[in-house]
């Protein structure tokens, strides 16, 4: 039996002359936290929008939980939760009313709906705020509400598009904790991010996307191993990086060069630099 939850084959999406996706192939297995990492404009949101049935591909196929997202959008959507990049909870309704509305839209039986609302308010730490108007919540609390709402109807797959963008470091860690705990509860997770630390800290596998193409796909550890564990980086303007598989080799190179350099451990940004010559976050 296939354990694939998300299958993407030859996915292409054009907006006029812009080719946002250029023949993407990807499989996400049940139980993974999969991260889609790439710079702004790489095609991450477009992929999410196709998978969550918000836009149709120009060419190629995609399925979620075995349902084709173009031909069976209702079935595909019923098993997924979506946390969009932009805040899309209703500010004029209370926290509780936002959740209740979502449950009604998903035709949840009322007893199950109320039970899940209680559980999820507790899960995201909003029980005490359930009567508050959402417009009075901070950005971090709104994001927590969006996660609660996305999980309410017990989806098998959770899509999170840049879940921590614009949030402070402490709130970001709290969201990471919620993502980990959702995964422990059995939800497969696909998230997009341009934060290197987010991909390294959360994801079992990472796909690196650039210009609508997947340019690397592996575990964070294997991606780092293929790049070299240590980097000698010029810090006097050029930012040029050289990669080595040990600190000793990096130190020997640093001793030979006349440039001002630092030696540091490699991260996923270095994988991107090595593959493209550019940075994820310019
Ligand atoms: P990312 O999420 O990685 O930042 P996107 O998927 O948003 O990237 O965008 C990929 C490319 O598609 C970019 O060049 C972007 O400008 C373009 N694009 C995305 N959405 C639209 C749209 N609705 N109309 C025209 N171009 C778009």
Coordinates of N, CA and C in Angstrom, one line a residue, residues 2-94:
X2 N 0.5 2.2 -0.9 CA 1.3 3.4 -0.9 C 1.2 4.2 0.4
X3 N 2.3 4.8 0.8 CA 2.3 5.7 2.0 C 2.4 7.1 1.6
X4 N 2.3 7.4 0.3 CA 2.4 8.8 -0.2 C 1.1 9.5 0.2
X5 N 1.3 10.7 0.8 CA 0.1 11.6 1.1 C 0.0 12.7 0.0
X6 N 1.1 13.2 -0.4 CA 1.1 14.2 -1.4 C 2.0 13.7 -2.6
X7 N 1.4 13.7 -3.8 CA 2.1 13.3 -5.0 C 2.0 14.4 -6.1
X8 N 3.2 14.8 -6.5 CA 3.2 15.9 -7.5 C 4.0 15.4 -8.7
X9 N 3.4 15.4 -9.9 CA 4.2 15.0 -11.1 C 4.1 16.0 -12.2
X10 N 5.3 16.4 -12.6 CA 5.4 17.4 -13.8 C 4.6 18.6 -13.6
X11 N 4.5 19.1 -12.4 CA 3.7 20.3 -12.1 C 4.3 21.6 -12.7
X12 N 3.5 22.2 -13.6 CA 3.9 23.4 -14.2 C 2.8 24.5 -14.0
X13 N 3.2 25.7 -13.7 CA 2.2 26.8 -13.6 C 2.8 28.0 -14.2
X14 N 2.1 28.6 -15.1 CA 2.5 29.8 -15.8 C 1.5 30.9 -15.5
X15 N 2.0 32.1 -15.2 CA 1.2 33.3 -15.1 C 1.7 34.2 -16.2
X16 N 1.0 34.2 -17.4 CA 1.5 34.9 -18.5 C 2.8 34.3 -18.9
X17 N 3.8 35.2 -18.9 CA 5.2 34.8 -19.3 C 6.0 34.2 -18.1
X18 N 5.5 34.4 -16.9 CA 6.2 33.9 -15.7 C 5.9 32.5 -15.5
X19 N 7.0 31.7 -15.5 CA 6.8 30.2 -15.2 C 7.1 30.0 -13.7
X20 N 6.0 30.1 -13.0 CA 6.2 30.0 -11.5 C 6.6 28.6 -11.1
X21 N 6.1 27.5 -11.8 CA 6.6 26.1 -11.5 C 6.9 25.5 -12.9
X22 N 8.1 24.8 -12.9 CA 8.6 24.3 -14.1 C 8.8 22.8 -14.0
X23 N 7.7 22.0 -14.0 CA 7.8 20.5 -14.1 C 8.3 19.9 -12.8
X24 N 7.6 20.3 -11.7 CA 7.9 19.8 -10.3 C 7.5 18.4 -10.1
X25 N 8.4 17.5 -9.6 CA 8.1 16.2 -9.1 C 8.4 16.1 -7.7
X26 N 7.4 15.5 -6.9 CA 7.7 15.4 -5.4 C 6.7 14.5 -4.8
X27 N 7.2 13.7 -3.8 CA 6.3 12.8 -3.1 C 6.5 13.1 -1.6
X28 N 5.5 13.3 -0.8 CA 5.6 13.5 0.6 C 4.9 12.3 1.3
X29 N 5.6 11.6 2.1 CA 5.1 10.4 2.8 C 4.3 10.7 4.0
X30 N 3.4 9.8 4.3 CA 2.6 9.9 5.5 C 3.5 10.0 6.8
X31 N 3.2 10.9 7.7 CA 4.0 11.0 8.9 C 5.3 11.9 8.8
X32 N 5.5 12.5 7.6 CA 6.6 13.4 7.5 C 6.3 14.9 7.9
X33 N 7.3 15.6 8.4 CA 7.2 17.0 8.3 C 8.2 17.4 7.2
X34 N 7.5 17.9 6.1 CA 8.3 18.2 4.9 C 8.4 19.7 4.7
X35 N 9.6 20.2 4.4 CA 9.8 21.6 4.3 C 10.2 22.0 2.9
X36 N 9.5 23.0 2.4 CA 9.8 23.5 1.1 C 10.6 24.8 1.3
X37 N 11.8 24.8 1.0 CA 12.7 26.0 1.3 C 13.1 26.7 0.0
X38 N 13.1 28.0 0.0 CA 13.5 28.7 -1.2 C 13.3 30.2 -1.0
X39 N 14.0 31.0 -1.9 CA 13.9 32.4 -1.7 C 12.5 32.9 -2.2
X40 N 12.2 34.2 -1.9 CA 11.0 34.8 -2.4 C 10.9 34.6 -3.9
X41 N 9.7 34.3 -4.4 CA 9.5 34.2 -5.8 C 9.9 32.8 -6.4
X42 N 10.3 31.9 -5.5 CA 10.8 30.6 -6.0 C 9.7 29.7 -6.5
X43 N 8.5 29.8 -6.0 CA 7.3 29.0 -6.4 C 6.7 28.2 -5.3
X44 N 7.1 28.5 -4.0 CA 6.6 27.8 -2.9 C 5.1 28.0 -2.7
X45 N 4.6 29.2 -2.7 CA 3.2 29.5 -2.5 C 2.4 29.0 -3.6
X46 N 2.9 29.1 -4.8 CA 2.1 28.6 -6.0 C 1.9 27.1 -5.8
X47 N 3.0 26.3 -5.3 CA 2.8 24.9 -5.1 C 1.7 24.6 -4.1
X48 N 1.8 25.4 -3.0 CA 0.8 25.3 -1.9 C -0.6 25.6 -2.5
X49 N -0.7 26.6 -3.3 CA -2.0 27.0 -3.8 C -2.6 25.9 -4.7
X50 N -1.7 25.3 -5.5 CA -2.2 24.2 -6.3 C -2.7 23.0 -5.4
X51 N -1.9 22.6 -4.4 CA -2.2 21.5 -3.6 C -3.4 21.7 -2.8
X52 N -3.7 23.0 -2.4 CA -4.9 23.3 -1.6 C -6.1 23.7 -2.5
X53 N -6.0 23.5 -3.8 CA -7.1 23.6 -4.8 C -7.4 25.1 -5.0
X54 N -6.5 26.0 -4.6 CA -6.9 27.4 -4.8 C -6.6 27.9 -6.2
X55 N -5.6 27.2 -6.9 CA -5.3 27.5 -8.3 C -5.1 26.2 -9.0
X56 N -5.3 26.3 -10.4 CA -5.2 25.1 -11.2 C -3.8 25.1 -11.8
X57 N -3.2 23.9 -12.0 CA -1.9 23.9 -12.7 C -2.1 24.1 -14.2
X58 N -1.1 24.6 -14.8 CA -1.1 24.7 -16.3 C -0.9 23.3 -16.9
X59 N 0.0 22.6 -16.3 CA 0.3 21.2 -16.8 C 0.6 20.4 -15.6
X60 N 0.6 19.0 -15.7 CA 1.0 18.1 -14.7 C -0.2 17.8 -13.7
X61 N 0.2 17.0 -12.7 CA -0.8 16.4 -11.8 C -0.4 16.6 -10.4
X62 N -1.4 16.7 -9.5 CA -1.1 16.6 -8.0 C -2.2 16.0 -7.3
X63 N -1.9 15.2 -6.3 CA -3.0 14.6 -5.5 C -2.6 14.7 -4.0
X64 N -3.6 14.8 -3.2 CA -3.5 14.8 -1.7 C -4.4 13.8 -1.2
X65 N -3.8 12.9 -0.3 CA -4.5 11.8 0.2 C -5.2 10.9 -0.8
X66 N -4.6 10.8 -2.0 CA -5.1 10.0 -3.1 C -6.1 10.7 -4.0
X67 N -6.5 11.9 -3.7 CA -7.5 12.6 -4.5 C -6.8 13.7 -5.4
X68 N -7.2 13.6 -6.7 CA -6.6 14.6 -7.6 C -7.2 16.0 -7.3
X69 N -6.2 16.9 -7.1 CA -6.7 18.2 -6.6 C -7.5 19.0 -7.7
X70 N -7.4 18.6 -9.0 CA -8.2 19.3 -10.0 C -9.5 18.6 -10.2
X71 N -9.5 17.3 -10.3 CA -10.7 16.5 -10.6 C -11.5 16.2 -9.3
X72 N -10.9 16.1 -8.2 CA -11.6 15.7 -6.9 C -11.3 16.7 -5.8
X73 N -11.5 18.0 -6.1 CA -11.1 19.1 -5.1 C -11.8 19.0 -3.8
X74 N -13.1 18.6 -3.8 CA -13.9 18.5 -2.5 C -13.3 17.4 -1.6
X75 N -13.1 16.2 -2.2 CA -12.5 15.1 -1.4 C -11.1 15.5 -0.9
X76 N -10.3 16.1 -1.9 CA -8.9 16.4 -1.5 C -9.0 17.4 -0.3
X77 N -9.8 18.4 -0.4 CA -9.9 19.4 0.6 C -10.4 18.9 2.0
X78 N -11.3 17.9 2.0 CA -11.8 17.5 3.2 C -10.8 16.9 4.2
X79 N -9.7 16.4 3.6 CA -8.7 15.8 4.5 C -7.5 16.7 4.7
X80 N -7.6 18.0 4.4 CA -6.4 18.8 4.6 C -6.8 20.1 5.5
X81 N -5.8 20.5 6.2 CA -6.0 21.8 6.9 C -5.0 22.8 6.3
X82 N -5.4 24.0 6.3 CA -4.5 25.0 5.6 C -4.3 26.2 6.5
X83 N -3.0 26.6 6.6 CA -2.7 27.8 7.3 C -2.0 28.7 6.3
X84 N -2.8 29.7 5.8 CA -2.3 30.6 4.7 C -1.2 31.5 5.2
X85 N -0.5 32.1 4.3 CA 0.6 33.0 4.7 C 0.0 34.3 5.3
X86 N -1.1 34.7 4.7 CA -1.7 36.0 5.3 C -2.8 35.7 6.2
X87 N -2.9 36.5 7.2 CA -3.9 36.3 8.3 C -5.3 36.4 7.6
X88 N -6.1 35.3 7.8 CA -7.4 35.3 7.1 C -8.5 34.8 8.1
X89 N -8.3 35.1 9.4 CA -9.4 34.9 10.4 C -10.2 36.1 10.4
X90 N -11.5 36.0 10.8 CA -12.4 37.1 10.8 C -12.3 38.0 12.0
X91 N -11.7 39.2 11.9 CA -11.5 40.1 13.0 C -12.7 40.5 13.8
X92 N -13.8 40.5 13.1 CA -15.1 41.0 13.7 C -15.8 39.9 14.5
X93 N -15.3 38.7 14.4 CA -15.9 37.6 15.2 C -15.0 37.2 16.3
X94 N -15.5 36.6 17.3 CA -14.7 36.1 18.5 C -13.9 34.9 18.0

